[in-house]
Amino acid sequence: MNGIFFGLRPVCRKEFTHILRDPTTLFFALLIPVLELFLFGYAVDTNVRQIPTVIFDESHTQDSRSLIQSFAASDIFRISFYVQSEPDMYATMRSGKARVAIRIPYDYARNLQRGKTASVLVLVDGSDSSVAGIAVDASTGVALMQSLNRIPGLTAPAIEVRPSVLYNPATRSANFFIPGLIAVLLQVMIILLIALSLVRERERGTLEQLTMTPIAPLGLMVGKMIPYGVLAFGELCIILTVMDFIFQVPIHGSVIMLLLMSLPFILTVLAIGLLISTRARTQAEAFQLAMSTILPSVFLSGYIFQISTMPAFFRGVSALIPTTYYIQIIRGIVLRGSAFSDLWVNALVLTLMGLAAILLAARAFVKQDAV
Amino acid sequence: MSSAPSSTAAPAPVIRADHLTIRFGDVTAVDDVSFHLDKGELFGFLGPNGSGKTTIIRALCGLIPLTSGNATILGMDVRQHAKDIKRHVGYMSQKFGLYEDLTVSENLNFYAAAYGLSSTVANARIKELLALTSLEPYFTRRVAQLSGGWKQRLALACAIIHSPEVVFLDEPTAGIDPVARRSLWDLFFQLAGQGVTFFVTTHYMDEAERCGRLGYIYMSRLIALGTVADLQELPDANPPGTSRVEIEAPQVSVLLTQLRQFPGVREATIFGRAIHALVETRSIDALQAAFPQLAIRTIQASLEDIFVTLTLHIMGVPQ
């Protein structure tokens, strides 16, 4: 290769040799993300079920028992404790043994029979927001069903909502989280490996030697990107396989298209890794910089929190994060079976980001090392 | 690629630096430095750390822009022909620039390809260099398993893989043992004999004495330039009215303290069992009278003496 890519081929070949000679890097690159996928894949389950619940039943009637029954019958609540006093009820909540407390007052059955509104106190532990929201919704639902049952002559409710969840019918959170997790794991691995590889050369003085050769900055950069890109692509194939066969998250769209549309993302994060390596003097610095990219790409990319509910400023930030676009691509193809026409804009944005980052990295490199 | 200018009757200097000045912001790293190097010369460049030696090398290779002045290598202007210059210049530093996890052969082949040599040319050149550096037995060995001396030979082989006409060596022998150092210098002389021009920075005085000509840079300025004999004649190195003497004494360290307080003694330092001192010639008799038991004899300034005296002179230490 000549011109602006001079030296690409020898750098590329040398870098492949480095990778193959260094079992720690290979291990780190191929196995750790899979292990992390297992860890997070099994740990992350936001579906709330079986919330431990404490009952304080002052009524002790047929009606109150029937109400408790219907709470227990829902999958959401698990009746764990019965207490006989108000202090005991609060103590159980404070200790965290129960997340929900249901207090049925002594006049519950009497009010019902007189046709008055009978009130039931439902206390919810707000220290876990996802549990709290679901507990409130579910208890309202239980009460509503109980009320409807009491209307004489009502055989069926007037309006019935029949929700049907498309694309992830079981609403398994694994289906939702694992594709995003793959994006984040892939990103961390690639950025770290390529940034360390360049900074290592700076630390050991070989970079100084390279600047004395006719190798062009882009030859060096792209020559390093190819081997790590191949490594990343192999890793992507491995984790997609694990996702499909072990976590049972099927890929609804075209696998080929998913792999192809992953290339712009791999390109962009490789370039970001190089950009980081031009800023870092030591491997420790490079490591810290690489780690600092994790939090924004976890919290602002739509991986965990919806982008549409973010304040305008953070929506702007999330539009600058490559992971945002890739998460849309991978979720679209894996969960919804999206087509190229649905996602090409994301791929285009990623490609442009990647090219811009490569040019920036090459320029920063010339400024810092070659000049 | 531009070629070196056609040789006329008087060969043009291989390296020509005219009033070279390099500033980084407010810091002047190189201040009005001029020198010429001829083909096959082995030029020693000395000076304390941070005095600008490496900056000059990088500037001559076209990696740092000149603030003012001119420099050419093989007739090519460093401002305009940085890329071409790289193909004619070799560089080796004390950091080796070798990949420890690659073998000797892989390092050589990588640098050959980095300079764009075709595989035929590369193979022939590698064979030649292996013979020159006696590295054949280690051809398939990883660099990490080589000793410092062998690494240094390999680093040299990599630095001259593209048969450069000019070689810059930046403290090439820092931290290797004397035997390895000597054999490396033998290699430099062998190559210089073939017409390769060497520009070597070093802190070792014995190495400096091997160089045909020397430059001494201090505080970004070239303060001495010439052969060892030229430098010994420098007025600044031998201030008028002073003499260099060697004084043998049973307890040199005690004597050193006494000498440094003695009027007329400008410098004094210990050399083994003796003291080398720069004293005012008219004080020698007084010195002998004060220490009648000591043998005082006049000596020629060593390179180290010269550089210390020059440095103190520049710093404005009263002499």
XYZ file of C-alpha atoms in Angstrom:
690
model
C 0.000 0.000 0.000
C 1.290 3.393 -0.855
C 0.530 6.983 -0.075
C -1.482 7.859 2.980
C -1.798 4.215 4.015
C 1.913 3.407 3.677
C 2.972 0.717 6.127
C -0.515 -0.662 6.655
C 0.359 -4.212 5.699
C 3.459 -4.718 7.878
C 1.750 -3.091 10.865
C -1.294 -5.284 10.360
C 0.771 -8.469 10.114
C 2.872 -7.545 13.148
C -0.251 -6.781 15.191
C -1.789 -10.168 14.350
C 1.411 -11.797 15.572
C 1.243 -9.799 18.822
C -2.328 -10.929 19.420
C -1.607 -14.588 18.717
C 1.531 -14.558 20.876
C -0.182 -13.018 23.856
C -2.562 -15.550 25.420
C -3.697 -13.066 28.074
C -4.960 -10.668 25.437
C -6.709 -13.454 23.560
C -8.243 -14.745 26.775
C -9.295 -11.268 27.802
C -10.720 -10.569 24.397
C -12.660 -13.764 23.819
C -13.604 -15.232 27.151
C -14.180 -12.347 29.542
C -17.073 -10.809 27.569
C -18.766 -14.219 27.426
C -18.322 -14.646 31.178
C -19.705 -11.172 31.758
C -22.616 -11.972 29.497
C -23.443 -14.907 31.762
C -23.069 -12.807 34.867
C -25.205 -9.933 33.723
C -27.506 -12.013 31.582
C -28.641 -14.012 34.587
C -28.482 -11.178 37.093
C -30.425 -8.621 35.096
C -34.099 -9.496 35.452
C -36.336 -6.492 35.912
C -39.536 -8.514 35.779
C -40.923 -8.182 39.304
C -42.627 -11.246 40.768
C -43.235 -12.755 44.181
C -42.839 -9.548 46.190
C -42.641 -10.543 49.882
C -45.794 -9.202 51.535
C -46.909 -8.864 55.134
C -50.625 -9.023 56.074
C -52.196 -7.288 59.064
C -55.757 -8.555 59.051
C -57.897 -6.858 61.715
C -61.123 -7.949 60.127
C -60.762 -11.752 60.354
C -63.771 -12.352 58.151
C -64.693 -14.370 55.109
C -64.416 -11.193 53.012
C -60.955 -10.282 54.264
C -59.681 -13.806 53.659
C -61.086 -13.709 50.157
C -59.217 -10.453 49.519
C -55.952 -11.930 50.831
C -56.583 -14.925 48.608
C -56.798 -12.782 45.508
C -53.557 -10.975 46.394
C -51.854 -14.316 46.856
C -53.295 -15.633 43.628
C -51.555 -12.958 41.596
C -47.966 -13.832 40.776
C -46.871 -10.406 41.943
C -47.332 -10.869 45.680
C -46.149 -13.620 47.962
C -47.764 -13.610 51.404
C -44.788 -14.095 53.670
C -45.930 -12.891 57.064
C -49.033 -12.376 59.150
C -48.795 -9.875 62.006
C -51.243 -8.921 64.723
C -50.266 -5.329 65.453
C -49.427 -2.129 63.667
C -45.894 -1.826 65.160
C -45.144 -5.388 64.019
C -46.298 -4.498 60.522
C -43.976 -1.477 60.297
C -41.114 -3.435 61.844
C -41.408 -6.102 59.163
C -41.281 -3.414 56.478
C -38.373 -1.536 58.040
C -36.295 -4.683 58.301
C -36.774 -5.234 54.558
C -38.271 -8.703 55.083
C -41.411 -7.497 53.354
C -41.673 -4.933 50.559
C -45.440 -4.575 50.757
C -47.774 -4.443 53.751
C -51.547 -4.881 53.476
C -53.691 -3.752 56.367
C -57.335 -4.764 56.347
C -59.215 -2.692 58.964
C -61.683 -4.258 61.446
C -64.674 -2.606 59.706
C -63.776 -3.959 56.261
C -66.464 -6.634 56.007
C -69.072 -4.482 57.763
C -68.605 -1.594 55.329
C -68.794 -3.946 52.388
C -72.034 -5.442 53.588
C -73.575 -2.017 54.196
C -72.644 -1.003 50.685
C -70.101 1.570 51.853
C -66.608 1.892 50.451
C -64.314 -0.365 52.365
C -60.728 0.876 52.466
C -57.635 -1.250 52.563
C -54.226 0.202 53.370
C -51.413 -0.916 51.077
C -47.934 0.182 52.139
C -45.197 -0.077 49.551
C -41.444 0.070 50.141
C -40.273 2.903 47.884
C -36.585 2.158 48.270
C -36.754 -0.039 45.195
C -38.546 2.013 42.564
C -39.278 -0.791 40.104
C -40.856 -2.924 42.846
C -42.854 0.006 44.193
C -44.421 0.928 40.863
C -45.482 -2.600 40.079
C -46.833 -3.230 43.601
C -49.014 -0.120 43.460
C -50.399 -1.029 40.024
C -51.005 -4.637 40.968
C -52.786 -3.855 44.250
C -55.088 -1.404 42.477
C -55.845 -4.132 39.988
C -56.661 -6.652 42.706
C -58.984 -4.204 44.446
C -60.715 -3.381 41.182
C -61.367 -7.038 40.427
C -62.744 -7.553 43.942
C -65.050 -4.556 43.523
C -66.338 -5.758 40.168
C -67.070 -9.165 41.634
C -69.364 -7.520 44.148
C -71.580 -5.815 41.585
C -74.729 -7.975 41.470
C -75.738 -9.317 38.127
C -72.429 -8.402 36.460
C -71.223 -11.407 34.565
C -68.533 -9.663 32.548
C -66.895 -6.241 32.709
C -68.159 -3.740 30.202
C -64.733 -3.046 28.772
C -61.908 -5.455 28.693
C -58.382 -4.538 27.685
C -56.568 -7.399 26.057
C -52.915 -6.422 26.009
C -50.693 -8.343 23.639
C -46.977 -7.629 23.688
C -45.373 -7.763 20.263
C -41.737 -8.796 19.580
C -41.004 -9.957 23.109
C -44.225 -11.751 23.992
C -43.065 -13.121 27.312
C -41.704 -9.630 28.198
C -38.541 -11.372 29.266
C -36.120 -8.715 30.372
C -33.234 -10.878 29.127
C -34.469 -10.332 25.577
C -34.412 -6.632 26.139
C -31.120 -6.355 28.011
C -28.838 -8.902 26.401
C -28.647 -7.245 22.971
C -27.749 -3.961 24.674
C -25.284 -5.747 26.904
C -23.544 -7.151 23.846
C -23.092 -3.632 22.507
C -21.556 -2.428 25.769
C -19.294 -5.457 26.242
C -18.072 -5.277 22.664
C -17.344 -1.595 23.044
C -15.340 -1.958 26.259
C -13.299 -4.804 24.877
C -12.414 -3.114 21.610
C -11.596 0.306 23.036
C -9.413 -1.155 25.728
C -7.469 -3.539 23.498
C -6.620 -1.111 20.742
C -5.876 1.812 23.059
C -3.541 -0.331 25.161
C -1.802 -1.675 22.082
C -0.828 1.803 20.893
C 0.054 3.172 24.319
C 2.174 0.089 24.978
C 4.221 0.998 21.911
C 4.636 4.512 23.230
C 5.743 3.269 26.650
C 8.259 0.832 25.194
C 9.713 3.284 22.703
C 8.775 1.358 19.572
C 6.386 4.134 18.570
C 9.321 6.562 18.550
C 11.109 4.160 16.234
C 8.046 3.892 13.987
C 7.886 7.671 13.615
C 11.377 7.496 12.113
C 10.192 5.081 9.419
C 8.138 6.120 6.396
C 5.023 4.471 7.887
C 2.174 6.961 7.433
C -0.084 7.836 10.389
C -3.107 6.330 8.668
C -1.097 3.248 7.726
C -0.302 2.739 11.399
C -3.855 3.472 12.588
C -5.697 1.345 10.060
C -3.026 -1.342 10.281
C -3.833 -1.637 13.969
C -7.593 -1.440 13.466
C -7.836 -4.417 11.115
C -6.552 -7.136 13.499
C -8.564 -5.842 16.438
C -11.591 -5.447 14.183
C -11.279 -9.103 13.155
C -10.956 -10.058 16.821
C -14.035 -8.011 17.702
C -16.020 -9.541 14.874
C -15.119 -13.052 16.027
C -16.140 -12.096 19.536
C -19.452 -10.746 18.275
C -20.174 -14.073 16.573
C -19.378 -15.937 19.782
C -21.613 -13.820 21.987
C -24.467 -13.833 19.507
C -24.284 -17.626 19.532
C -24.317 -17.678 23.326
C -27.259 -15.280 23.330
C -29.255 -17.364 20.902
C -28.561 -20.833 22.248
C -27.947 -20.323 25.940
C -30.111 -17.342 26.790
C -32.737 -18.385 24.248
C -32.989 -14.923 22.794
C -33.762 -15.658 19.142
C -32.571 -13.316 16.378
C -35.774 -12.409 14.535
C -34.143 -10.511 11.701
C -31.367 -11.439 9.312
C -28.186 -12.593 11.039
C -26.112 -11.561 8.029
C -27.530 -8.063 8.176
C -26.872 -7.859 11.902
C -23.238 -8.845 11.324
C -22.861 -6.387 8.451
C -24.456 -3.542 10.361
C -22.183 -4.268 13.322
C -19.177 -3.330 11.198
C -19.754 0.436 11.377
C -20.035 0.169 15.162
C -16.819 -1.846 15.409
C -15.120 0.742 13.187
C -16.288 3.607 15.384
C -15.237 2.115 18.692
C -11.864 1.097 17.244
C -11.360 4.702 16.207
C -12.417 5.924 19.645
C -9.856 3.560 21.158
C -7.185 5.096 18.943
C -8.326 8.575 19.873
C -7.969 7.650 23.536
C -4.512 6.256 22.896
C -3.359 9.576 21.505
C -4.400 11.236 24.764
C -2.844 8.729 27.144
C 0.852 8.595 28.036
C 0.703 5.370 30.056
C -1.325 2.172 29.909
C -2.904 3.064 33.245
C -4.129 6.353 31.826
C -5.472 4.614 28.740
C -7.283 2.136 30.958
C -8.970 4.896 32.952
C -9.983 6.779 29.831
C -11.397 3.603 28.313
C -13.365 2.910 31.491
C -14.787 6.425 31.498
C -16.599 5.642 28.249
C -18.600 2.881 29.933
C -20.952 4.918 32.118
C -22.320 7.212 29.400
C -22.776 4.282 27.045
C -24.650 2.360 29.727
C -26.890 5.111 31.057
C -27.318 7.501 28.146
C -27.504 5.137 25.199
C -30.990 3.799 25.869
C -29.493 0.564 27.162
C -31.115 0.993 30.579
C -33.110 4.214 30.501
C -35.405 5.329 27.740
C -33.923 8.193 25.754
C -37.340 9.770 25.126
C -37.856 10.516 28.828
C -34.456 12.180 29.252
C -34.103 15.960 29.577
C -33.286 17.654 26.263
C -29.618 18.113 27.183
C -29.090 14.422 27.809
C -30.996 13.494 24.669
C -28.389 15.604 22.874
C -25.575 13.797 24.654
C -27.024 10.418 23.843
C -27.135 11.359 20.161
C -23.345 11.728 20.300
C -22.780 8.265 21.752
C -22.148 5.555 19.143
C -23.645 2.890 21.410
C -27.022 4.638 21.123
C -27.153 3.881 17.403
C -25.842 0.373 17.687
C -28.308 -0.547 20.436
C -31.100 0.503 18.104
C -29.613 -1.650 15.356
C -29.065 -4.748 17.462
C -32.406 -4.515 19.319
C -34.215 -3.799 16.082
C -32.794 -6.809 14.282
C -32.768 -9.221 17.220
C -36.148 -8.392 18.766
C -38.270 -6.868 16.024
C -36.707 -8.371 12.943
C -36.175 -4.869 11.514
C -35.096 -4.522 7.920
C -32.228 -2.521 6.424
C -34.659 0.227 5.456
C -35.549 0.707 9.146
C -31.995 1.032 10.369
C -29.755 2.367 7.615
C -29.647 5.849 9.145
C -28.105 4.400 12.315
C -25.468 2.575 10.310
C -24.717 5.706 8.311
C -24.308 7.862 11.429
C -21.970 5.263 12.928
C -19.882 5.125 9.757
C -19.527 8.894 9.644
C -18.621 9.010 13.335
C -16.018 6.303 12.783
C -14.387 8.043 9.825
C -14.308 11.343 11.686
C -12.734 9.682 14.728
C -10.046 8.008 12.587
C -9.081 11.316 11.010
C -9.046 13.036 14.407
C -6.913 10.247 15.851
C -4.446 10.398 12.949
C -4.161 14.161 13.342
C -3.709 13.974 17.111
C -1.094 11.287 16.567
C 0.876 13.436 14.125
C 0.726 16.335 16.579
C 1.837 14.338 19.575
C 4.257 11.748 18.337
C 5.457 12.521 14.859
C 5.923 16.252 15.266
C 11.370 11.107 -4.395
C 14.128 13.634 -4.792
C 17.664 12.425 -5.049
C 20.833 13.761 -3.517
C 22.439 16.494 -5.589
C 25.016 15.369 -8.075
C 28.456 15.436 -6.559
C 30.753 18.176 -7.735
C 34.463 18.516 -7.147
C 34.122 19.220 -3.427
C 31.623 16.781 -1.936
C 28.709 18.525 -0.254
C 28.322 17.867 3.460
C 26.035 14.960 4.282
C 24.434 16.845 7.154
C 24.352 20.595 7.092
C 22.794 22.572 9.937
C 22.908 26.354 9.627
C 21.756 28.521 12.527
C 19.259 25.922 13.617
C 16.796 27.314 16.157
C 13.819 25.433 17.576
C 11.374 26.910 20.018
C 8.443 25.229 21.771
C 6.327 28.167 22.871
C 8.572 30.257 25.099
C 11.148 27.519 25.520
C 14.135 27.594 23.216
C 15.178 23.972 22.849
C 17.874 24.573 20.236
C 19.541 27.952 19.897
C 21.460 28.925 16.753
C 23.266 25.632 16.228
C 25.449 25.177 13.139
C 27.591 22.241 12.043
C 28.490 20.263 8.936
C 29.179 16.551 8.701
C 31.065 14.896 5.862
C 30.503 11.479 4.375
C 31.807 8.642 6.523
C 32.332 10.875 9.536
C 31.626 9.627 13.057
C 30.448 12.680 14.911
C 29.976 12.620 18.659
C 27.366 14.878 20.173
C 27.594 15.485 23.886
C 25.691 17.451 26.449
C 23.668 17.059 29.626
C 20.184 15.532 29.542
C 17.637 18.025 28.281
C 20.231 20.138 26.499
C 18.597 19.589 23.099
C 20.435 16.601 21.631
C 17.367 14.514 20.843
C 15.472 17.572 19.609
C 18.202 18.237 17.042
C 18.073 14.633 15.843
C 14.289 14.746 15.465
C 14.516 18.085 13.700
C 17.127 16.754 11.272
C 14.788 13.838 10.512
C 12.034 16.333 9.717
C 9.865 15.376 12.707
C 10.033 18.760 14.443
C 9.591 21.986 12.513
C 12.508 24.409 12.578
C 11.711 27.807 14.029
C 14.513 29.370 12.031
C 17.692 28.390 10.276
C 18.218 25.718 7.654
C 19.157 22.089 7.603
C 19.755 19.640 4.807
C 20.481 15.930 4.812
C 22.183 14.599 1.678
C 21.225 17.901 0.092
C 17.516 17.477 0.916
C 15.924 20.274 2.874
C 14.396 18.927 6.094
C 11.455 21.291 5.737
C 10.415 20.062 2.304
C 11.657 16.499 2.066
C 10.927 14.982 5.480
C 9.393 11.881 3.885
C 12.298 11.288 1.518
C 14.820 11.910 4.274
C 13.313 9.098 6.351
C 14.264 6.607 3.639
C 17.907 7.669 3.763
C 18.277 7.987 7.516
C 18.539 5.331 10.211
C 17.712 5.957 13.842
C 18.413 3.993 16.967
C 17.837 5.023 20.568
C 18.607 3.494 23.930
C 15.004 2.297 23.998
C 15.913 -0.300 21.318
C 12.622 0.097 19.397
C 12.305 -3.668 19.198
C 9.228 -5.837 19.699
C 10.126 -8.179 22.520
C 7.449 -10.757 21.715
C 8.580 -11.065 18.112
C 11.600 -13.034 16.951
C 14.805 -11.548 15.568
C 13.665 -12.502 12.094
C 10.198 -10.985 12.573
C 11.644 -7.702 13.809
C 13.990 -7.465 10.851
C 11.246 -8.343 8.386
C 8.845 -5.866 9.964
C 11.266 -2.967 9.661
C 12.220 -4.042 6.147
C 8.544 -3.866 5.184
C 8.075 -0.629 7.120
C 10.701 0.924 4.837
C 8.937 -0.559 1.843
C 11.716 -2.968 0.825
C 10.660 -5.686 -1.580
C 11.008 -9.184 -0.162
C 13.947 -9.984 -2.459
C 15.848 -6.894 -1.359
C 14.834 -7.488 2.244
C 16.046 -11.088 2.303
C 19.411 -10.194 0.808
C 19.829 -7.292 3.205
C 18.813 -9.361 6.238
C 21.376 -12.012 5.311
C 24.023 -9.301 5.030
C 23.098 -7.761 8.391
C 23.009 -11.100 10.179
C 26.565 -11.682 9.029
C 27.604 -8.184 10.077
C 26.070 -8.430 13.548
C 26.721 -12.180 14.058
C 23.042 -12.599 14.926
C 22.463 -15.712 12.756
C 22.279 -18.165 15.666
C 19.478 -16.132 17.216
C 17.455 -15.723 14.036
C 14.349 -17.513 15.301
C 14.685 -16.475 18.912
C 12.310 -14.030 20.596
C 13.889 -10.685 21.408
C 12.825 -10.960 25.061
C 15.288 -13.843 25.416
C 18.283 -11.870 24.138
C 20.798 -10.083 26.374
C 21.175 -6.306 26.231
C 24.174 -6.434 23.929
C 22.453 -8.664 21.371
C 19.312 -6.554 21.519
C 21.439 -3.529 20.761
C 22.995 -5.254 17.745
C 19.548 -6.217 16.511
C 18.342 -2.651 17.065
C 21.230 -1.433 14.928
C 20.438 -4.003 12.251
C 16.797 -2.845 12.210
C 17.856 0.791 12.099
C 20.047 0.248 9.018
C 17.846 -2.340 7.281
C 17.186 0.137 4.467
C 20.913 0.845 3.939
C 20.741 4.468 5.065
C 23.560 6.864 4.240
C 23.139 8.629 7.582
C 22.612 7.012 10.981
C 21.541 8.836 14.120
C 22.369 7.013 17.342
C 20.771 8.511 20.431
C 22.722 7.212 23.427
C 23.061 3.855 21.727
C 25.054 2.127 24.438
C 23.312 3.358 27.585
C 23.143 0.536 30.073
C 25.077 -2.198 28.260
C 28.305 -3.766 29.445
C 31.747 -2.570 28.278
C 32.461 -5.603 26.127
C 29.181 -5.279 24.255
C 29.789 -1.546 23.977
C 33.169 -2.024 22.407
C 31.933 -4.536 19.860
C 29.050 -2.245 18.959
C 31.492 0.596 18.358
C 33.548 -1.704 16.173
C 30.413 -2.143 14.085
C 29.956 1.631 13.838
C 33.535 2.036 12.596
C 33.084 -0.775 10.110
C 30.003 0.915 8.680
C 31.612 4.359 8.759
C 34.433 2.836 6.743
C 31.826 1.888 4.130
C 30.828 5.555 3.893
C 27.929 5.699 6.368
C 27.842 8.963 8.300
C 27.194 8.617 12.026
C 25.770 11.171 14.410
C 26.094 9.737 17.921
C 24.993 11.201 21.215
C 26.595 9.822 24.330
C 27.432 10.532 27.942
C 30.486 8.290 27.916
C 33.765 10.165 27.580
C 35.638 7.123 26.310
C 33.094 6.851 23.504
C 33.405 10.543 22.776
C 37.151 10.153 22.427
C 36.594 7.560 19.688
C 34.670 10.062 17.586
C 36.434 11.913 14.820
C 34.808 15.176 15.769
C 32.747 16.291 18.714
C 30.092 18.832 19.455
C 29.167 19.867 22.965
C 25.737 21.324 23.509
C 24.790 23.036 26.713
C 21.601 24.959 27.520
C 20.458 24.584 23.886
C 23.658 26.129 22.505
C 26.507 24.407 20.743
C 29.440 25.654 22.811
C 32.264 23.562 21.380
C 32.881 21.861 18.057
C 35.994 20.131 16.764
C 38.376 17.207 17.187
C 39.546 16.200 20.651
C 42.800 18.045 19.962
C 40.881 21.155 18.854
C 38.888 21.116 22.058
C 41.976 20.728 24.215
C 43.282 23.936 22.644
C 40.100 25.908 23.297
C 40.829 29.065 25.298
C 37.631 28.618 27.315
C 38.719 25.119 28.284
C 42.162 26.347 29.333
C 41.694 29.825 30.792
C 44.890 31.860 30.422
C 47.126 31.838 33.452
C 45.866 28.452 34.646
C 47.286 24.959 34.582
C 45.821 21.505 34.962
C 47.610 19.493 37.559
C 47.371 16.011 38.978
C 48.069 15.705 42.669
C 48.612 12.298 44.220
C 47.671 12.029 47.831
C 47.124 9.279 50.423
C 43.748 10.674 51.490
C 42.240 12.274 48.429
C 38.894 13.143 49.959
C 40.444 15.082 52.844
C 42.758 16.854 50.456
C 39.868 17.694 48.101
C 38.157 19.751 50.796
C 41.365 21.541 51.645
C 42.170 22.195 47.980
C 38.776 23.638 47.191
C 39.360 26.288 49.854
C 42.893 27.019 48.714
C 43.224 30.370 46.907
C 43.994 29.968 43.209
C 42.302 26.553 42.873
C 39.405 26.874 40.430
C 38.261 23.284 40.075
C 39.195 20.082 41.786
C 37.853 16.585 41.412
C 38.949 13.101 42.383
C 40.323 10.646 39.815
C 41.020 7.387 41.568
C 43.907 7.980 43.964
C 44.666 11.417 42.597
C 43.047 14.810 42.260
C 42.743 16.681 38.998
C 42.684 20.422 39.557
C 42.598 23.580 37.515
C 44.840 26.058 39.346
C 46.243 29.453 38.602
C 49.770 28.885 37.380
C 51.212 31.413 39.782
C 49.617 29.614 42.743
C 51.291 26.280 42.034
C 54.382 27.141 44.049
C 52.264 28.302 46.974
C 50.284 25.069 46.740
C 53.428 22.966 46.755
C 54.716 24.976 49.717
C 51.475 24.424 51.634
C 51.483 20.678 50.937
C 55.202 19.822 50.676
C 54.611 16.068 50.826
C 52.439 16.007 47.650
C 53.601 15.254 44.121
C 52.122 17.869 41.767
C 52.540 17.501 38.028
C 51.036 19.301 35.060
C 48.741 17.259 32.796
C 46.736 17.706 29.594
C 43.016 18.375 30.041
C 40.841 15.307 29.539
C 37.563 15.579 27.609
C 35.661 15.514 30.862
C 37.841 18.335 32.236
C 37.156 20.345 29.110
C 33.392 19.895 29.258
C 33.189 20.666 32.956
C 35.261 23.810 32.528
C 33.207 24.897 29.503
C 29.968 24.290 31.368
C 31.099 26.246 34.427
C 32.306 29.021 32.140
C 28.902 29.261 30.437
C 27.113 29.195 33.771
C 29.209 32.216 34.731
C 30.981 30.603 37.642
C 33.907 32.953 38.375
C 37.152 31.481 37.239
